[in-house]
């Protein structure tokens, strides 16, 4: 997985996490934590998918 794809997925995950936190009415610190967790989960899921396995990463 290239760095550009990692960055894009991280940004998308952070935006989605922010929307979720906003919908839940979370405070700013909790919203930040949710955004980071969603972004990290998105990158982890994609890296274990077909792009990661192409290079032999398991």
PDB file of N, CA and C in Angstrom:
ATOM      1  N   UNK A   1       0.863  -1.172   0.000  1.00  0.00           N
ATOM      2  CA  UNK A   1       0.000   0.000   0.000  1.00  0.00           C
ATOM      3  C   UNK A   1       0.900   1.223   0.000  1.00  0.00           C
ATOM      4  N   UNK A   2       0.629   2.117  -0.902  1.00  0.00           N
ATOM      5  CA  UNK A   2       1.443   3.309  -1.022  1.00  0.00           C
ATOM      6  C   UNK A   2       1.118   4.346   0.040  1.00  0.00           C
ATOM      7  N   UNK A   3       2.015   5.278   0.195  1.00  0.00           N
ATOM      8  CA  UNK A   3       1.861   6.312   1.210  1.00  0.00           C
ATOM      9  C   UNK A   3       0.663   7.211   0.894  1.00  0.00           C
ATOM     10  N   UNK A   4       0.422   7.472  -0.379  1.00  0.00           N
ATOM     11  CA  UNK A   4      -0.705   8.335  -0.749  1.00  0.00           C
ATOM     12  C   UNK A   4      -2.034   7.688  -0.362  1.00  0.00           C
ATOM     13  N   UNK A   5      -2.167   6.385  -0.597  1.00  0.00           N
ATOM     14  CA  UNK A   5      -3.390   5.681  -0.226  1.00  0.00           C
ATOM     15  C   UNK A   5      -3.567   5.659   1.292  1.00  0.00           C
ATOM     16  N   UNK A   6      -2.472   5.459   2.003  1.00  0.00           N
ATOM     17  CA  UNK A   6      -2.519   5.471   3.465  1.00  0.00           C
ATOM     18  C   UNK A   6      -2.989   6.820   3.985  1.00  0.00           C
ATOM     19  N   UNK A   7      -2.468   7.890   3.410  1.00  0.00           N
ATOM     20  CA  UNK A   7      -2.862   9.238   3.817  1.00  0.00           C
ATOM     21  C   UNK A   7      -4.339   9.479   3.521  1.00  0.00           C
ATOM     22  N   UNK A   8      -4.781   9.109   2.327  1.00  0.00           N
ATOM     23  CA  UNK A   8      -6.179   9.321   1.954  1.00  0.00           C
ATOM     24  C   UNK A   8      -7.137   8.549   2.849  1.00  0.00           C
ATOM     25  N   UNK A   9      -6.795   7.307   3.153  1.00  0.00           N
ATOM     26  CA  UNK A   9      -7.648   6.501   4.021  1.00  0.00           C
ATOM     27  C   UNK A   9      -7.648   7.067   5.434  1.00  0.00           C
ATOM     28  N   UNK A  10      -6.507   7.528   5.896  1.00  0.00           N
ATOM     29  CA  UNK A  10      -6.427   8.144   7.223  1.00  0.00           C
ATOM     30  C   UNK A  10      -7.271   9.401   7.321  1.00  0.00           C
ATOM     31  N   UNK A  11      -7.220  10.239   6.300  1.00  0.00           N
ATOM     32  CA  UNK A  11      -8.024  11.471   6.292  1.00  0.00           C
ATOM     33  C   UNK A  11      -9.509  11.134   6.246  1.00  0.00           C
ATOM     34  N   UNK A  12      -9.881  10.183   5.390  1.00  0.00           N
ATOM     35  CA  UNK A  12     -11.290   9.787   5.302  1.00  0.00           C
ATOM     36  C   UNK A  12     -11.770   9.208   6.634  1.00  0.00           C
ATOM     37  N   UNK A  13     -10.943   8.389   7.258  1.00  0.00           N
ATOM     38  CA  UNK A  13     -11.304   7.820   8.555  1.00  0.00           C
ATOM     39  C   UNK A  13     -11.462   8.881   9.632  1.00  0.00           C
ATOM     40  N   UNK A  14     -10.587   9.865   9.611  1.00  0.00           N
ATOM     41  CA  UNK A  14     -10.680  10.950  10.588  1.00  0.00           C
ATOM     42  C   UNK A  14     -11.957  11.768  10.380  1.00  0.00           C
ATOM     43  N   UNK A  15     -12.309  12.014   9.122  1.00  0.00           N
ATOM     44  CA  UNK A  15     -13.547  12.748   8.844  1.00  0.00           C
ATOM     45  C   UNK A  15     -14.770  11.956   9.289  1.00  0.00           C
ATOM     46  N   UNK A  16     -14.773  10.663   8.991  1.00  0.00           N
ATOM     47  CA  UNK A  16     -15.898   9.817   9.409  1.00  0.00           C
ATOM     48  C   UNK A  16     -15.973   9.749  10.928  1.00  0.00           C
ATOM     49  N   UNK A  17     -14.823   9.607  11.577  1.00  0.00           N
ATOM     50  CA  UNK A  17     -14.796   9.589  13.035  1.00  0.00           C
ATOM     51  C   UNK A  17     -15.303  10.889  13.631  1.00  0.00           C
ATOM     52  N   UNK A  18     -14.966  12.000  13.007  1.00  0.00           N
ATOM     53  CA  UNK A  18     -15.464  13.298  13.468  1.00  0.00           C
ATOM     54  C   UNK A  18     -16.970  13.420  13.323  1.00  0.00           C
ATOM     55  N   UNK A  19     -17.488  12.899  12.223  1.00  0.00           N
ATOM     56  CA  UNK A  19     -18.942  12.923  12.025  1.00  0.00           C
ATOM     57  C   UNK A  19     -19.653  12.046  13.060  1.00  0.00           C
ATOM     58  N   UNK A  20     -19.075  10.887  13.349  1.00  0.00           N
ATOM     59  CA  UNK A  20     -19.659  10.006  14.362  1.00  0.00           C
ATOM     60  C   UNK A  20     -19.642  10.682  15.723  1.00  0.00           C
ATOM     61  N   UNK A  21     -18.509  11.276  16.078  1.00  0.00           N
ATOM     62  CA  UNK A  21     -18.393  11.944  17.368  1.00  0.00           C
ATOM     63  C   UNK A  21     -19.360  13.120  17.470  1.00  0.00           C
ATOM     64  N   UNK A  22     -19.522  13.859  16.379  1.00  0.00           N
ATOM     65  CA  UNK A  22     -20.452  14.982  16.365  1.00  0.00           C
ATOM     66  C   UNK A  22     -21.886  14.500  16.554  1.00  0.00           C
ATOM     67  N   UNK A  23     -22.216  13.389  15.904  1.00  0.00           N
ATOM     68  CA  UNK A  23     -23.564  12.836  16.024  1.00  0.00           C
ATOM     69  C   UNK A  23     -23.831  12.353  17.448  1.00  0.00           C
ATOM     70  N   UNK A  24     -22.793  11.878  18.121  1.00  0.00           N
ATOM     71  CA  UNK A  24     -22.934  11.420  19.500  1.00  0.00           C
ATOM     72  C   UNK A  24     -22.879  12.561  20.504  1.00  0.00           C
ATOM     73  N   UNK A  25     -22.504  13.734  20.046  1.00  0.00           N
ATOM     74  CA  UNK A  25     -22.399  14.888  20.922  1.00  0.00           C
ATOM     75  C   UNK A  25     -21.189  14.817  21.848  1.00  0.00           C
ATOM     76  N   UNK A  26     -20.129  14.177  21.367  1.00  0.00           N
ATOM     77  CA  UNK A  26     -18.927  14.006  22.175  1.00  0.00           C
ATOM     78  C   UNK A  26     -18.158  15.322  22.273  1.00  0.00           C
ATOM     79  N   UNK A  27     -17.404  15.449  23.354  1.00  0.00           N
ATOM     80  CA  UNK A  27     -16.544  16.616  23.527  1.00  0.00           C
ATOM     81  C   UNK A  27     -15.355  16.550  22.583  1.00  0.00           C
ATOM     82  N   UNK A  28     -14.545  17.585  22.585  1.00  0.00           N
ATOM     83  CA  UNK A  28     -13.461  17.679  21.610  1.00  0.00           C
ATOM     84  C   UNK A  28     -12.393  16.608  21.818  1.00  0.00           C
ATOM     85  N   UNK A  29     -12.058  16.284  23.047  1.00  0.00           N
ATOM     86  CA  UNK A  29     -11.035  15.271  23.282  1.00  0.00           C
ATOM     87  C   UNK A  29     -11.543  13.892  22.871  1.00  0.00           C
ATOM     88  N   UNK A  30     -12.772  13.585  23.235  1.00  0.00           N
ATOM     89  CA  UNK A  30     -13.366  12.302  22.844  1.00  0.00           C
ATOM     90  C   UNK A  30     -13.514  12.234  21.329  1.00  0.00           C
ATOM     91  N   UNK A  31     -13.883  13.337  20.698  1.00  0.00           N
ATOM     92  CA  UNK A  31     -14.011  13.369  19.238  1.00  0.00           C
ATOM     93  C   UNK A  31     -12.664  13.099  18.580  1.00  0.00           C
ATOM     94  N   UNK A  32     -11.606  13.661  19.143  1.00  0.00           N
ATOM     95  CA  UNK A  32     -10.266  13.419  18.608  1.00  0.00           C
ATOM     96  C   UNK A  32      -9.905  11.944  18.726  1.00  0.00           C
ATOM     97  N   UNK A  33     -10.180  11.353  19.871  1.00  0.00           N
ATOM     98  CA  UNK A  33      -9.863   9.938  20.094  1.00  0.00           C
ATOM     99  C   UNK A  33     -10.654   9.050  19.135  1.00  0.00           C
ATOM    100  N   UNK A  34     -11.937   9.350  18.964  1.00  0.00           N
ATOM    101  CA  UNK A  34     -12.763   8.568  18.034  1.00  0.00           C
ATOM    102  C   UNK A  34     -12.225   8.698  16.613  1.00  0.00           C
ATOM    103  N   UNK A  35     -11.849   9.893  16.212  1.00  0.00           N
ATOM    104  CA  UNK A  35     -11.314  10.115  14.862  1.00  0.00           C
ATOM    105  C   UNK A  35     -10.036   9.321  14.633  1.00  0.00           C
ATOM    106  N   UNK A  36      -9.150   9.341  15.612  1.00  0.00           N
ATOM    107  CA  UNK A  36      -7.893   8.598  15.478  1.00  0.00           C
ATOM    108  C   UNK A  36      -8.159   7.096  15.407  1.00  0.00           C
ATOM    109  N   UNK A  37      -9.062   6.602  16.251  1.00  0.00           N
ATOM    110  CA  UNK A  37      -9.369   5.171  16.250  1.00  0.00           C
ATOM    111  C   UNK A  37      -9.984   4.726  14.927  1.00  0.00           C
ATOM    112  N   UNK A  38     -10.906   5.519  14.390  1.00  0.00           N
ATOM    113  CA  UNK A  38     -11.539   5.161  13.115  1.00  0.00           C
ATOM    114  C   UNK A  38     -10.518   5.220  11.976  1.00  0.00           C
ATOM    115  N   UNK A  39      -9.664   6.229  11.979  1.00  0.00           N
ATOM    116  CA  UNK A  39      -8.641   6.335  10.939  1.00  0.00           C
ATOM    117  C   UNK A  39      -7.669   5.159  11.010  1.00  0.00           C
ATOM    118  N   UNK A  40      -7.233   4.804  12.214  1.00  0.00           N
ATOM    119  CA  UNK A  40      -6.307   3.679  12.377  1.00  0.00           C
ATOM    120  C   UNK A  40      -6.955   2.364  11.962  1.00  0.00           C
ATOM    121  N   UNK A  41      -8.224   2.201  12.301  1.00  0.00           N
ATOM    122  CA  UNK A  41      -8.929   0.978  11.920  1.00  0.00           C
ATOM    123  C   UNK A  41      -9.059   0.887  10.400  1.00  0.00           C
ATOM    124  N   UNK A  42      -9.341   1.998   9.750  1.00  0.00           N
ATOM    125  CA  UNK A  42      -9.454   2.000   8.289  1.00  0.00           C
ATOM    126  C   UNK A  42      -8.147   1.629   7.616  1.00  0.00           C
ATOM    127  N   UNK A  43      -7.053   2.195   8.086  1.00  0.00           N
ATOM    128  CA  UNK A  43      -5.741   1.874   7.516  1.00  0.00           C
ATOM    129  C   UNK A  43      -5.395   0.411   7.778  1.00  0.00           C
ATOM    130  N   UNK A  44      -5.692  -0.075   8.977  1.00  0.00           N
ATOM    131  CA  UNK A  44      -5.396  -1.474   9.302  1.00  0.00           C
ATOM    132  C   UNK A  44      -6.212  -2.431   8.433  1.00  0.00           C
ATOM    133  N   UNK A  45      -7.479  -2.113   8.228  1.00  0.00           N
ATOM    134  CA  UNK A  45      -8.319  -2.987   7.398  1.00  0.00           C
ATOM    135  C   UNK A  45      -7.841  -3.025   5.956  1.00  0.00           C
ATOM    136  N   UNK A  46      -7.480  -1.887   5.419  1.00  0.00           N
ATOM    137  CA  UNK A  46      -7.024  -1.836   4.033  1.00  0.00           C
ATOM    138  C   UNK A  46      -5.660  -2.507   3.891  1.00  0.00           C
ATOM    139  N   UNK A  47      -4.777  -2.318   4.862  1.00  0.00           N
ATOM    140  CA  UNK A  47      -3.444  -2.905   4.748  1.00  0.00           C
ATOM    141  C   UNK A  47      -3.483  -4.422   4.853  1.00  0.00           C
ATOM    142  N   UNK A  48      -4.499  -4.971   5.501  1.00  0.00           N
ATOM    143  CA  UNK A  48      -4.633  -6.428   5.585  1.00  0.00           C
ATOM    144  C   UNK A  48      -5.437  -6.985   4.418  1.00  0.00           C
ATOM    145  N   UNK A  49      -5.969  -6.110   3.597  1.00  0.00           N
ATOM    146  CA  UNK A  49      -6.771  -6.537   2.449  1.00  0.00           C
ATOM    147  C   UNK A  49      -5.897  -6.952   1.290  1.00  0.00           C
ATOM    148  N   UNK A  50      -6.411  -6.788   0.126  1.00  0.00           N
ATOM    149  CA  UNK A  50      -5.723  -7.299  -1.056  1.00  0.00           C
ATOM    150  C   UNK A  50      -4.453  -6.552  -1.353  1.00  0.00           C
ATOM    151  N   UNK A  51      -4.334  -5.270  -0.979  1.00  0.00           N
ATOM    152  CA  UNK A  51      -3.100  -4.531  -1.265  1.00  0.00           C
ATOM    153  C   UNK A  51      -1.964  -5.033  -0.391  1.00  0.00           C
ATOM    154  N   UNK A  52      -2.221  -5.304   0.878  1.00  0.00           N
ATOM    155  CA  UNK A  52      -1.164  -5.776   1.764  1.00  0.00           C
ATOM    156  C   UNK A  52      -0.693  -7.169   1.416  1.00  0.00           C
ATOM    157  N   UNK A  53      -1.614  -8.039   1.010  1.00  0.00           N
ATOM    158  CA  UNK A  53      -1.239  -9.412   0.709  1.00  0.00           C
ATOM    159  C   UNK A  53      -0.449  -9.513  -0.591  1.00  0.00           C
ATOM    160  N   UNK A  54      -0.541  -8.515  -1.449  1.00  0.00           N
ATOM    161  CA  UNK A  54       0.181  -8.545  -2.717  1.00  0.00           C
ATOM    162  C   UNK A  54       1.694  -8.523  -2.482  1.00  0.00           C
ATOM    163  N   UNK A  55       2.119  -7.858  -1.415  1.00  0.00           N
ATOM    164  CA  UNK A  55       3.544  -7.786  -1.115  1.00  0.00           C
ATOM    165  C   UNK A  55       3.983  -8.849  -0.109  1.00  0.00           C
ATOM    166  N   UNK A  56       3.095  -9.742   0.243  1.00  0.00           N
ATOM    167  CA  UNK A  56       3.446 -10.788   1.179  1.00  0.00           C
ATOM    168  C   UNK A  56       3.301 -10.383   2.628  1.00  0.00           C
ATOM    169  N   UNK A  57       2.680  -9.250   2.892  1.00  0.00           N
ATOM    170  CA  UNK A  57       2.470  -8.801   4.250  1.00  0.00           C
ATOM    171  C   UNK A  57       1.257  -9.536   4.799  1.00  0.00           C
ATOM    172  N   UNK A  58       1.396 -10.072   5.989  1.00  0.00           N
ATOM    173  CA  UNK A  58       0.257 -10.786   6.560  1.00  0.00           C
ATOM    174  C   UNK A  58      -0.092 -10.240   7.928  1.00  0.00           C
TER     175      UNK A  58
END
